Every structure is written in C-alpha cells, then in structure tokens.
Amino acid sequence: MEGWLKALIAAACVVVVTGGGYFGWKEYRTAQVQAAAQAQADKVAAERLRLERITPEACIRMAQETLPEKIGDPPKTSVHLKALNECDDLGRLDSGWRHQLDRSGIF
C-alpha cells in the first residue's frame, strides 16, 4: 500500500508542476504578444506625429531659417537639416524652395 500511495503522490506532483509550467508559459507568450503589439502601436504613433510635425508651412519656415544670406555662405543654422531632408523626402517643399536649398549646398 505504501508504494501505491507514493506513486499517487508523485503523479499528483507531476500534474501540479506540469499545470504550473503550462500556465506560466501561456502567460509568458501572452506578455510577449502584448509587448510586440504595443511596440508596433508606438511606432505607428511616432510616425503619425512625425508626419503631422512636418507640414508644408513648417518646411518653408525651416528653409527660411536655414538659407544663408548669400550663396556660398554656410547655412544660418544646422538645426533643421535633418527635418529639411524629411521635408524633401515627403515632397513638402515646392520646386522653388527645393532649388534654393540645393543651390545653397544644403541638399
């Protein structure tokens, strides 16, 4: 009888440990899926914010603040160079501003 009782207790322990492992694994996978979904949502929100920030009006303002007084002079500021490249990539600058920035060596 003692051997039978030990086997029953061992089987119960295996069931409890296996059930706990399954539950833990399921929670771990759920957390991974949620983290991936949150990362994707954050990426989409950041892209939307970037596109809202780079309006044609903002691009023209940045171009005016950056263009030097004379061709050949360095830009007035280098703060907007990355944003101006984004404006150009998104087609937010008309050909006149694009030409002036190109002629000044900014692009």
MMTF fields as JSON, N, C-alpha, C and O atoms, coordinates in Angstrom:
{
  "mmtfVersion": "1.0.0",
  "mmtfProducer": "UNKNOWN",
  "numBonds": 427,
  "numAtoms": 428,
  "numGroups": 107,
  "numChains": 1,
  "numModels": 1,
  "chainsPerModel": [1],
  "groupsPerChain": [107],
  "chainIdList": ["A"],
  "bondAtomList": [4, 2, 8, 6, 12, 10, 16, 14, 20, 18, 24, 22, 28, 26, 32, 30, 36, 34, 40, 38, 44, 42, 48, 46, 52, 50, 56, 54, 60, 58, 64, 62, 68, 66, 72, 70, 76, 74, 80, 78, 84, 82, 88, 86, 92, 90, 96, 94, 100, 98, 104, 102, 108, 106, 112, 110, 116, 114, 120, 118, 124, 122, 128, 126, 132, 130, 136, 134, 140, 138, 144, 142, 148, 146, 152, 150, 156, 154, 160, 158, 164, 162, 168, 166, 172, 170, 176, 174, 180, 178, 184, 182, 188, 186, 192, 190, 196, 194, 200, 198, 204, 202, 208, 206, 212, 210, 216, 214, 220, 218, 224, 222, 228, 226, 232, 230, 236, 234, 240, 238, 244, 242, 248, 246, 252, 250, 256, 254, 260, 258, 264, 262, 268, 266, 272, 270, 276, 274, 280, 278, 284, 282, 288, 286, 292, 290, 296, 294, 300, 298, 304, 302, 308, 306, 312, 310, 316, 314, 320, 318, 324, 322, 328, 326, 332, 330, 336, 334, 340, 338, 344, 342, 348, 346, 352, 350, 356, 354, 360, 358, 364, 362, 368, 366, 372, 370, 376, 374, 380, 378, 384, 382, 388, 386, 392, 390, 396, 394, 400, 398, 404, 402, 408, 406, 412, 410, 416, 414, 420, 418, 424, 422],
  "bondOrderList": [1, 1, 1, 1, 1, 1, 1, 1, 1, 1, 1, 1, 1, 1, 1, 1, 1, 1, 1, 1, 1, 1, 1, 1, 1, 1, 1, 1, 1, 1, 1, 1, 1, 1, 1, 1, 1, 1, 1, 1, 1, 1, 1, 1, 1, 1, 1, 1, 1, 1, 1, 1, 1, 1, 1, 1, 1, 1, 1, 1, 1, 1, 1, 1, 1, 1, 1, 1, 1, 1, 1, 1, 1, 1, 1, 1, 1, 1, 1, 1, 1, 1, 1, 1, 1, 1, 1, 1, 1, 1, 1, 1, 1, 1, 1, 1, 1, 1, 1, 1, 1, 1, 1, 1, 1, 1],
  "groupList": [{"groupName": "MET", "atomNameList": ["N", "CA", "C", "O"], "elementList": ["N", "C", "C", "O"], "formalChargeList": [0, 0, 0, 0], "bondAtomList": [1, 0, 2, 1, 3, 2], "bondOrderList": [1, 1, 2], "singleLetterCode": "M", "chemCompType": "L-PEPTIDE LINKING"}, {"groupName": "GLU", "atomNameList": ["N", "CA", "C", "O"], "elementList": ["N", "C", "C", "O"], "formalChargeList": [0, 0, 0, 0], "bondAtomList": [1, 0, 2, 1, 3, 2], "bondOrderList": [1, 1, 2], "singleLetterCode": "E", "chemCompType": "L-PEPTIDE LINKING"}, {"groupName": "GLY", "atomNameList": ["N", "CA", "C", "O"], "elementList": ["N", "C", "C", "O"], "formalChargeList": [0, 0, 0, 0], "bondAtomList": [1, 0, 2, 1, 3, 2], "bondOrderList": [1, 1, 2], "singleLetterCode": "G", "chemCompType": "PEPTIDE LINKING"}, {"groupName": "TRP", "atomNameList": ["N", "CA", "C", "O"], "elementList": ["N", "C", "C", "O"], "formalChargeList": [0, 0, 0, 0], "bondAtomList": [1, 0, 2, 1, 3, 2], "bondOrderList": [1, 1, 2], "singleLetterCode": "W", "chemCompType": "L-PEPTIDE LINKING"}, {"groupName": "LEU", "atomNameList": ["N", "CA", "C", "O"], "elementList": ["N", "C", "C", "O"], "formalChargeList": [0, 0, 0, 0], "bondAtomList": [1, 0, 2, 1, 3, 2], "bondOrderList": [1, 1, 2], "singleLetterCode": "L", "chemCompType": "L-PEPTIDE LINKING"}, {"groupName": "LYS", "atomNameList": ["N", "CA", "C", "O"], "elementList": ["N", "C", "C", "O"], "formalChargeList": [0, 0, 0, 0], "bondAtomList": [1, 0, 2, 1, 3, 2], "bondOrderList": [1, 1, 2], "singleLetterCode": "K", "chemCompType": "L-PEPTIDE LINKING"}, {"groupName": "ALA", "atomNameList": ["N", "CA", "C", "O"], "elementList": ["N", "C", "C", "O"], "formalChargeList": [0, 0, 0, 0], "bondAtomList": [1, 0, 2, 1, 3, 2], "bondOrderList": [1, 1, 2], "singleLetterCode": "A", "chemCompType": "L-PEPTIDE LINKING"}, {"groupName": "ILE", "atomNameList": ["N", "CA", "C", "O"], "elementList": ["N", "C", "C", "O"], "formalChargeList": [0, 0, 0, 0], "bondAtomList": [1, 0, 2, 1, 3, 2], "bondOrderList": [1, 1, 2], "singleLetterCode": "I", "chemCompType": "L-PEPTIDE LINKING"}, {"groupName": "CYS", "atomNameList": ["N", "CA", "C", "O"], "elementList": ["N", "C", "C", "O"], "formalChargeList": [0, 0, 0, 0], "bondAtomList": [1, 0, 2, 1, 3, 2], "bondOrderList": [1, 1, 2], "singleLetterCode": "C", "chemCompType": "L-PEPTIDE LINKING"}, {"groupName": "VAL", "atomNameList": ["N", "CA", "C", "O"], "elementList": ["N", "C", "C", "O"], "formalChargeList": [0, 0, 0, 0], "bondAtomList": [1, 0, 2, 1, 3, 2], "bondOrderList": [1, 1, 2], "singleLetterCode": "V", "chemCompType": "L-PEPTIDE LINKING"}, {"groupName": "THR", "atomNameList": ["N", "CA", "C", "O"], "elementList": ["N", "C", "C", "O"], "formalChargeList": [0, 0, 0, 0], "bondAtomList": [1, 0, 2, 1, 3, 2], "bondOrderList": [1, 1, 2], "singleLetterCode": "T", "chemCompType": "L-PEPTIDE LINKING"}, {"groupName": "TYR", "atomNameList": ["N", "CA", "C", "O"], "elementList": ["N", "C", "C", "O"], "formalChargeList": [0, 0, 0, 0], "bondAtomList": [1, 0, 2, 1, 3, 2], "bondOrderList": [1, 1, 2], "singleLetterCode": "Y", "chemCompType": "L-PEPTIDE LINKING"}, {"groupName": "PHE", "atomNameList": ["N", "CA", "C", "O"], "elementList": ["N", "C", "C", "O"], "formalChargeList": [0, 0, 0, 0], "bondAtomList": [1, 0, 2, 1, 3, 2], "bondOrderList": [1, 1, 2], "singleLetterCode": "F", "chemCompType": "L-PEPTIDE LINKING"}, {"groupName": "ARG", "atomNameList": ["N", "CA", "C", "O"], "elementList": ["N", "C", "C", "O"], "formalChargeList": [0, 0, 0, 0], "bondAtomList": [1, 0, 2, 1, 3, 2], "bondOrderList": [1, 1, 2], "singleLetterCode": "R", "chemCompType": "L-PEPTIDE LINKING"}, {"groupName": "GLN", "atomNameList": ["N", "CA", "C", "O"], "elementList": ["N", "C", "C", "O"], "formalChargeList": [0, 0, 0, 0], "bondAtomList": [1, 0, 2, 1, 3, 2], "bondOrderList": [1, 1, 2], "singleLetterCode": "Q", "chemCompType": "L-PEPTIDE LINKING"}, {"groupName": "ASP", "atomNameList": ["N", "CA", "C", "O"], "elementList": ["N", "C", "C", "O"], "formalChargeList": [0, 0, 0, 0], "bondAtomList": [1, 0, 2, 1, 3, 2], "bondOrderList": [1, 1, 2], "singleLetterCode": "D", "chemCompType": "L-PEPTIDE LINKING"}, {"groupName": "PRO", "atomNameList": ["N", "CA", "C", "O"], "elementList": ["N", "C", "C", "O"], "formalChargeList": [0, 0, 0, 0], "bondAtomList": [1, 0, 2, 1, 3, 2], "bondOrderList": [1, 1, 2], "singleLetterCode": "P", "chemCompType": "L-PEPTIDE LINKING"}, {"groupName": "SER", "atomNameList": ["N", "CA", "C", "O"], "elementList": ["N", "C", "C", "O"], "formalChargeList": [0, 0, 0, 0], "bondAtomList": [1, 0, 2, 1, 3, 2], "bondOrderList": [1, 1, 2], "singleLetterCode": "S", "chemCompType": "L-PEPTIDE LINKING"}, {"groupName": "HIS", "atomNameList": ["N", "CA", "C", "O"], "elementList": ["N", "C", "C", "O"], "formalChargeList": [0, 0, 0, 0], "bondAtomList": [1, 0, 2, 1, 3, 2], "bondOrderList": [1, 1, 2], "singleLetterCode": "H", "chemCompType": "L-PEPTIDE LINKING"}, {"groupName": "ASN", "atomNameList": ["N", "CA", "C", "O"], "elementList": ["N", "C", "C", "O"], "formalChargeList": [0, 0, 0, 0], "bondAtomList": [1, 0, 2, 1, 3, 2], "bondOrderList": [1, 1, 2], "singleLetterCode": "N", "chemCompType": "L-PEPTIDE LINKING"}],
  "groupTypeList": [0, 1, 2, 3, 4, 5, 6, 4, 7, 6, 6, 6, 8, 9, 9, 9, 9, 10, 2, 2, 2, 11, 12, 2, 3, 5, 1, 11, 13, 10, 6, 14, 9, 14, 6, 6, 6, 14, 6, 14, 6, 15, 5, 9, 6, 6, 1, 13, 4, 13, 4, 1, 13, 7, 10, 16, 1, 6, 8, 7, 13, 0, 6, 14, 1, 10, 4, 16, 1, 5, 7, 2, 15, 16, 16, 5, 10, 17, 9, 18, 4, 5, 6, 4, 19, 1, 8, 15, 15, 4, 2, 13, 4, 15, 17, 2, 3, 13, 18, 14, 4, 15, 13, 17, 2, 7, 12],
  "groupIdList": [1, 2, 3, 4, 5, 6, 7, 8, 9, 10, 11, 12, 13, 14, 15, 16, 17, 18, 19, 20, 21, 22, 23, 24, 25, 26, 27, 28, 29, 30, 31, 32, 33, 34, 35, 36, 37, 38, 39, 40, 41, 42, 43, 44, 45, 46, 47, 48, 49, 50, 51, 52, 53, 54, 55, 56, 57, 58, 59, 60, 61, 62, 63, 64, 65, 66, 67, 68, 69, 70, 71, 72, 73, 74, 75, 76, 77, 78, 79, 80, 81, 82, 83, 84, 85, 86, 87, 88, 89, 90, 91, 92, 93, 94, 95, 96, 97, 98, 99, 100, 101, 102, 103, 104, 105, 106, 107],
  "secStructList": [7, 2, 2, 2, 2, 2, 2, 2, 2, 2, 2, 2, 2, 2, 2, 2, 2, 2, 2, 2, 2, 2, 2, 2, 2, 2, 2, 2, 2, 2, 2, 2, 2, 2, 2, 2, 2, 2, 2, 2, 2, 2, 2, 2, 2, 2, 2, 2, 2, 2, 2, 2, 2, 7, 7, 2, 2, 2, 2, 2, 2, 2, 2, 2, 2, 2, 1, 7, 1, 1, 6, 6, 1, 7, 7, 1, 7, 1, 6, 6, 2, 2, 2, 2, 2, 2, 2, 2, 2, 2, 6, 7, 1, 7, 2, 2, 2, 2, 2, 2, 2, 2, 2, 6, 6, 7, 7],
  "xCoordList": [0.81, 0.0, 0.858, 0.479, 2.003, 2.844, 3.396, 3.505, 3.742, 4.259, 3.198, 3.489, 1.962, 0.848, 0.583, 0.312, 0.664, 0.433, 1.553, 1.285, 2.789, 3.911, 3.764, 4.049, 3.325, 3.14, 2.021, 2.116, 0.975, -0.132, 0.315, -0.04, 1.076, 1.586, 2.545, 2.496, 3.407, 4.339, 3.576, 3.921, 2.536, 1.735, 1.033, 0.95, 0.535, -0.123, 0.876, 0.54, 2.083, 3.127, 3.463, 3.624, 3.571, 3.868, 2.757, 3.033, 1.505, 0.37, 0.409, 0.181, 0.695, 0.747, 1.886, 1.697, 3.063, 4.209, 3.965, 4.272, 3.421, 3.128, 2.071, 2.213, 1.035, -0.002, 0.55, 0.218, 1.385, 2.008, 2.919, 2.935, 3.675, 4.551, 3.761, 4.135, 2.667, 1.813, 1.217, 1.235, 0.694, 0.111, 1.172, 0.906, 2.36, 3.448, 3.861, 4.078, 3.973, 4.344, 3.284, 3.61, 2.021, 0.925, 0.955, 0.765, 1.185, 1.27, 2.484, 2.404, 3.587, 4.795, 4.543, 4.909, 3.927, 3.646, 2.654, 2.796, 1.657, 0.684, 1.387, 1.107, 2.287, 3.031, 3.903, 4.029, 4.5, 5.32, 4.479, 4.89, 3.314, 2.431, 1.966, 1.934, 1.608, 1.178, 2.307, 2.078, 3.522, 4.668, 4.938, 5.243, 4.831, 5.044, 3.956, 4.244, 2.721, 1.625, 1.814, 1.559, 2.256, 2.489, 3.638, 3.566, 4.695, 5.822, 5.379, 5.8, 4.535, 4.03, 3.145, 3.23, 2.299, 1.428, 2.256, 1.934, 3.314, 4.195, 4.895, 5.063, 5.297, 5.969, 5.019, 5.412, 3.777, 2.778, 2.478, 2.362, 2.354, 2.08, 3.236, 3.012, 4.464, 5.631, 5.678, 6.009, 5.353, 5.347, 4.246, 4.457, 3.085, 1.985, 2.38, 2.104, 3.024, 3.462, 4.502, 4.478, 5.411, 6.439, 5.801, 6.191, 4.828, 4.173, 3.341, 3.243, 2.744, 1.974, 2.896, 2.529, 4.088, 5.041, 5.627, 5.959, 5.758, 6.397, 5.319, 5.025, 4.742, 3.753, 4.481, 5.628, 3.845, 4.491, 4.856, 5.903, 3.996, 4.292, 5.519, 6.364, 5.604, 6.767, 8.042, 9.103, 7.94, 9.106, 9.589, 10.793, 8.666, 9.051, 9.687, 10.681, 9.113, 9.685, 11.116, 12.013, 11.324, 12.665, 13.632, 14.8, 13.146, 14.001, 14.405, 15.562, 13.469, 13.78, 14.8, 15.692, 14.672, 15.609, 16.984, 17.97, 17.061, 18.316, 19.083, 20.313, 18.382, 19.061, 20.001, 19.624, 21.214, 22.144, 21.743, 20.936, 22.313, 22.019, 22.544, 21.866, 23.746, 24.351, 24.7, 25.022, 24.632, 25.033, 26.528, 27.317, 26.902, 28.294, 28.561, 29.515, 27.721, 27.858, 27.328, 26.514, 27.788, 27.248, 25.79, 25.363, 25.038, 23.652, 23.585, 24.507, 22.487, 22.314, 22.299, 22.824, 21.706, 21.634, 21.666, 21.242, 22.161, 22.168, 21.141, 21.097, 20.328, 19.341, 18.298, 17.854, 17.906, 16.799, 17.227, 16.374, 18.483, 18.947, 18.271, 17.835, 18.186, 17.538, 16.064, 15.544, 15.389, 13.967, 13.752, 12.769, 14.651, 14.523, 14.693, 14.029, 15.572, 15.707, 14.415, 13.998, 13.78, 12.493, 11.435, 10.621, 11.447, 10.511, 10.696, 9.723, 11.938, 12.234, 11.769, 11.18, 12.027, 11.61, 10.088, 9.574, 9.376, 7.913, 7.283, 6.063, 8.113, 7.598, 6.859, 5.929, 7.269, 6.581, 7.162, 6.638, 8.232, 8.827, 8.504, 8.627, 8.089, 7.858, 9.202, 10.252, 9.156, 10.407, 11.259, 12.485, 10.639, 11.414, 12.265, 13.459, 11.647, 12.406, 13.438, 14.56, 13.05, 13.978, 15.196, 16.325, 14.973, 16.068, 16.985, 18.208, 16.4, 17.222, 18.066, 19.241, 17.48, 18.228, 19.332, 20.435, 19.04, 20.042, 21.169, 22.341, 20.82, 21.82, 22.713, 23.881, 22.175, 22.946, 23.809, 24.555, 23.706, 24.515, 23.939, 24.64, 22.677, 22.072, 21.655, 21.709, 21.236, 20.906, 22.047, 21.979],
  "yCoordList": [-1.187, 0.0, 1.257, 2.247, 1.252, 2.436, 2.794, 3.979, 1.827, 2.077, 2.721, 3.621, 2.252, 2.786, 4.251, 5.075, 4.564, 5.919, 6.862, 8.005, 6.386, 7.187, 7.491, 8.606, 6.512, 6.712, 7.719, 8.544, 7.648, 8.586, 10.011, 10.956, 10.161, 11.486, 12.008, 13.188, 11.152, 11.561, 11.989, 12.989, 11.228, 11.584, 12.922, 13.735, 13.149, 14.427, 15.585, 16.653, 15.378, 16.402, 16.705, 17.869, 15.665, 15.862, 16.674, 17.568, 16.359, 17.085, 18.555, 19.441, 18.819, 20.205, 20.973, 22.11, 20.365, 21.038, 21.276, 22.351, 20.29, 20.444, 21.523, 22.34, 21.536, 22.561, 23.947, 24.894, 24.079, 25.37, 25.836, 27.018, 24.908, 25.243, 25.684, 26.642, 24.985, 25.349, 26.743, 27.57, 27.001, 28.308, 29.406, 30.466, 29.162, 30.143, 30.416, 31.57, 29.369, 29.54, 30.332, 31.196, 30.034, 30.741, 32.235, 33.082, 32.552, 33.955, 34.652, 35.816, 33.942, 34.489, 34.826, 35.912, 33.919, 34.154, 35.3, 36.105, 35.38, 36.477, 37.815, 38.793, 37.849, 39.085, 39.466, 40.648, 38.485, 38.773, 39.348, 40.305, 38.773, 39.257, 40.678, 41.531, 40.934, 42.281, 43.294, 44.42, 42.9, 43.807, 44.117, 45.26, 43.122, 43.349, 44.259, 45.134, 44.06, 44.913, 46.351, 47.293, 46.526, 47.867, 48.553, 49.747, 47.805, 48.372, 48.827, 49.885, 48.034, 48.409, 49.646, 50.534, 49.713, 50.879, 52.134, 53.211, 52.001, 53.135, 53.609, 54.809, 52.663, 53.009, 53.758, 54.745, 53.299, 53.953, 55.357, 56.304, 55.49, 56.798, 57.763, 58.94, 57.276, 58.133, 58.585, 59.737, 57.698, 58.067, 59.088, 60.036, 58.897, 59.856, 61.227, 62.249, 61.247, 62.507, 63.186, 64.405, 62.399, 62.954, 63.583, 64.674, 62.9, 63.432, 64.67, 65.572, 64.727, 65.905, 67.097, 68.244, 66.815, 67.881, 68.497, 69.683, 67.715, 68.187, 68.587, 67.85, 69.745, 70.297, 71.152, 71.541, 71.444, 72.325, 73.689, 74.249, 74.216, 75.512, 75.43, 76.325, 74.338, 74.159, 73.988, 74.481, 73.298, 73.108, 74.435, 74.683, 75.286, 76.604, 77.453, 78.138, 77.41, 78.164, 77.697, 78.517, 76.383, 75.85, 76.228, 76.521, 76.221, 76.617, 78.079, 78.422, 78.944, 80.368, 80.571, 81.412, 79.806, 79.943, 79.373, 79.73, 78.498, 77.813, 78.458, 78.494, 78.962, 79.504, 80.65, 81.537, 80.633, 81.736, 82.996, 82.946, 84.113, 85.391, 85.383, 85.86, 84.846, 84.798, 83.36, 82.563, 83.046, 81.714, 81.552, 82.45, 80.437, 80.177, 80.329, 79.752, 81.107, 81.221, 79.944, 79.235, 79.655, 78.484, 78.731, 79.881, 77.674, 77.853, 78.664, 78.622, 79.401, 80.179, 79.27, 79.623, 78.118, 77.148, 75.739, 75.519, 74.809, 73.411, 72.576, 71.353, 73.235, 72.545, 71.834, 70.741, 72.434, 71.916, 71.026, 70.631, 70.7, 69.975, 68.612, 68.247, 67.867, 66.547, 66.693, 65.948, 67.651, 67.863, 68.328, 67.94, 69.144, 69.576, 68.41, 68.36, 67.479, 66.274, 65.461, 64.911, 65.388, 64.701, 65.433, 64.801, 66.768, 67.56, 67.229, 67.063, 67.134, 66.824, 65.41, 65.192, 64.462, 63.077, 62.959, 62.17, 63.742, 63.693, 64.581, 64.583, 65.338, 66.211, 67.422, 67.92, 67.896, 69.027, 70.377, 71.419, 70.374, 71.626, 71.782, 70.833, 72.985, 73.187, 73.33, 73.404, 73.367, 73.354, 74.595, 74.518, 75.735, 76.955, 76.832, 77.133, 76.389, 76.217, 75.1, 75.206, 74.042, 72.915, 73.395, 73.028, 74.214, 74.731, 75.639, 75.533, 76.525, 77.421, 76.632, 76.94, 75.632, 74.82, 74.025, 73.881, 73.531, 72.784, 73.699, 73.331, 74.891, 75.856, 76.327, 76.649, 76.369, 76.825, 75.703, 75.929, 74.503, 73.39, 72.686, 71.91, 72.933, 72.282, 70.865, 69.976, 70.64, 69.275, 68.719, 67.582],
  "zCoordList": [0.0, 0.0, 0.0, -0.626, 0.683, 0.726, -0.644, -0.959, -1.458, -2.805, -3.682, -4.47, -3.537, -4.302, -3.942, -4.816, -2.643, -2.157, -2.635, -3.005, -2.625, -3.104, -4.594, -5.032, -5.364, -6.802, -7.057, -7.966, -6.26, -6.413, -6.079, -6.784, -5.031, -4.648, -5.719, -6.068, -6.238, -7.29, -8.542, -9.173, -8.9, -10.074, -9.857, -10.777, -8.665, -8.364, -8.463, -8.976, -7.981, -8.072, -9.53, -9.9, -10.36, -11.779, -12.45, -13.249, -12.123, -12.691, -12.266, -13.09, -10.992, -10.496, -11.156, -11.586, -11.241, -11.847, -13.339, -13.853, -14.027, -15.45, -15.678, -16.588, -14.879, -14.992, -14.727, -15.44, -13.714, -13.409, -14.536, -14.88, -15.109, -16.227, -17.446, -18.123, -17.724, -18.852, -18.642, -19.554, -17.454, -17.148, -17.26, -17.827, -16.729, -16.801, -18.237, -18.607, -19.055, -20.452, -21.211, -22.025, -20.941, -21.6, -21.242, -22.115, -19.999, -19.567, -20.196, -20.59, -20.283, -20.899, -22.366, -22.816, -23.116, -24.53, -24.707, -25.627, -23.836, -23.912, -23.687, -24.38, -22.729, -22.462, -23.655, -23.975, -24.311, -25.497, -26.631, -27.287, -26.862, -27.925, -27.612, -28.499, -26.362, -25.979, -26.129, -26.572, -25.762, -25.896, -27.364, -27.706, -28.232, -29.661, -30.231, -31.048, -29.807, -30.277, -29.793, -30.543, -28.557, -28.023, -28.757, -29.044, -29.061, -29.797, -31.191, -31.66, -31.851, -33.171, -33.077, -33.926, -32.058, -31.88, -31.602, -32.103, -30.81, -30.533, -31.808, -32.026, -32.638, -33.896, -34.824, -35.446, -34.921, -35.768, -35.237, -36.015, -33.92, -33.319, -33.56, -33.842, -33.452, -33.686, -35.149, -35.428, -36.072, -37.489, -37.772, -38.528, -37.173, -37.357, -36.815, -37.442, -35.654, -35.066, -35.949, -36.12, -36.505, -37.39, -38.628, -39.044, -39.21, -40.4, -40.087, -40.919, -38.911, -38.521, -38.262, -38.515, -37.758, -37.435, -38.697, -38.709, -39.752, -40.972, -41.972, -42.913, -41.759, -42.687, -43.727, -43.505, -44.835, -45.821, -45.23, -45.554, -44.37, -43.746, -42.845, -42.842, -42.079, -41.204, -42.031, -41.648, -43.153, -44.016, -44.587, -44.644, -45.007, -45.544, -44.451, -44.693, -43.24, -42.124, -41.838, -41.641, -41.816, -41.558, -42.674, -42.416, -43.911, -45.041, -44.916, -45.16, -44.541, -44.37, -43.254, -43.369, -42.182, -41.065, -41.396, -40.751, -42.386, -42.694, -43.842, -43.817, -44.837, -46.021, -45.646, -44.88, -46.18, -45.907, -46.668, -47.596, -46.262, -46.925, -48.361, -49.271, -48.568, -49.9, -50.233, -49.352, -51.493, -51.941, -51.672, -51.966, -51.127, -50.789, -49.306, -48.784, -48.614, -47.163, -46.511, -47.102, -45.302, -44.613, -44.204, -44.105, -43.968, -43.54, -42.243, -41.428, -42.062, -40.833, -39.616, -38.56, -39.767, -38.674, -39.257, -40.392, -38.492, -38.941, -38.179, -38.319, -37.383, -36.554, -37.406, -37.054, -38.511, -39.305, -40.466, -41.261, -40.597, -41.779, -41.927, -43.019, -40.833, -40.899, -41.249, -42.079, -40.618, -40.891, -42.331, -42.961, -42.854, -44.247, -45.211, -46.246, -44.882, -45.71, -45.679, -46.698, -44.503, -44.407, -45.228, -45.901, -45.172, -45.992, -47.461, -48.196, -47.883, -49.276, -49.618, -50.676, -48.742, -48.985, -49.086, -49.879, -48.287, -48.282, -49.347, -49.511, -50.075, -51.121, -50.584, -51.219, -49.417, -48.795, -49.207, -48.811, -49.991, -50.476, -51.954, -52.728, -52.341, -53.766, -54.48, -53.84, -55.795, -56.571, -56.323, -56.4, -56.029, -55.769, -54.515, -54.533, -53.428, -52.181, -52.334, -51.838, -53.017, -53.224, -54.0, -53.674, -55.027, -55.845, -55.02, -55.112, -54.219, -53.396, -52.392, -52.192, -51.771, -50.803, -51.508, -50.98, -52.658, -53.43, -53.879, -53.795, -54.356, -54.809, -53.679, -53.898, -52.485, -51.319, -50.726, -49.773, -51.29, -50.809, -49.609, -48.96, -49.292, -48.136, -48.486, -47.636, -49.735, -50.181, -50.96, -51.428]
}
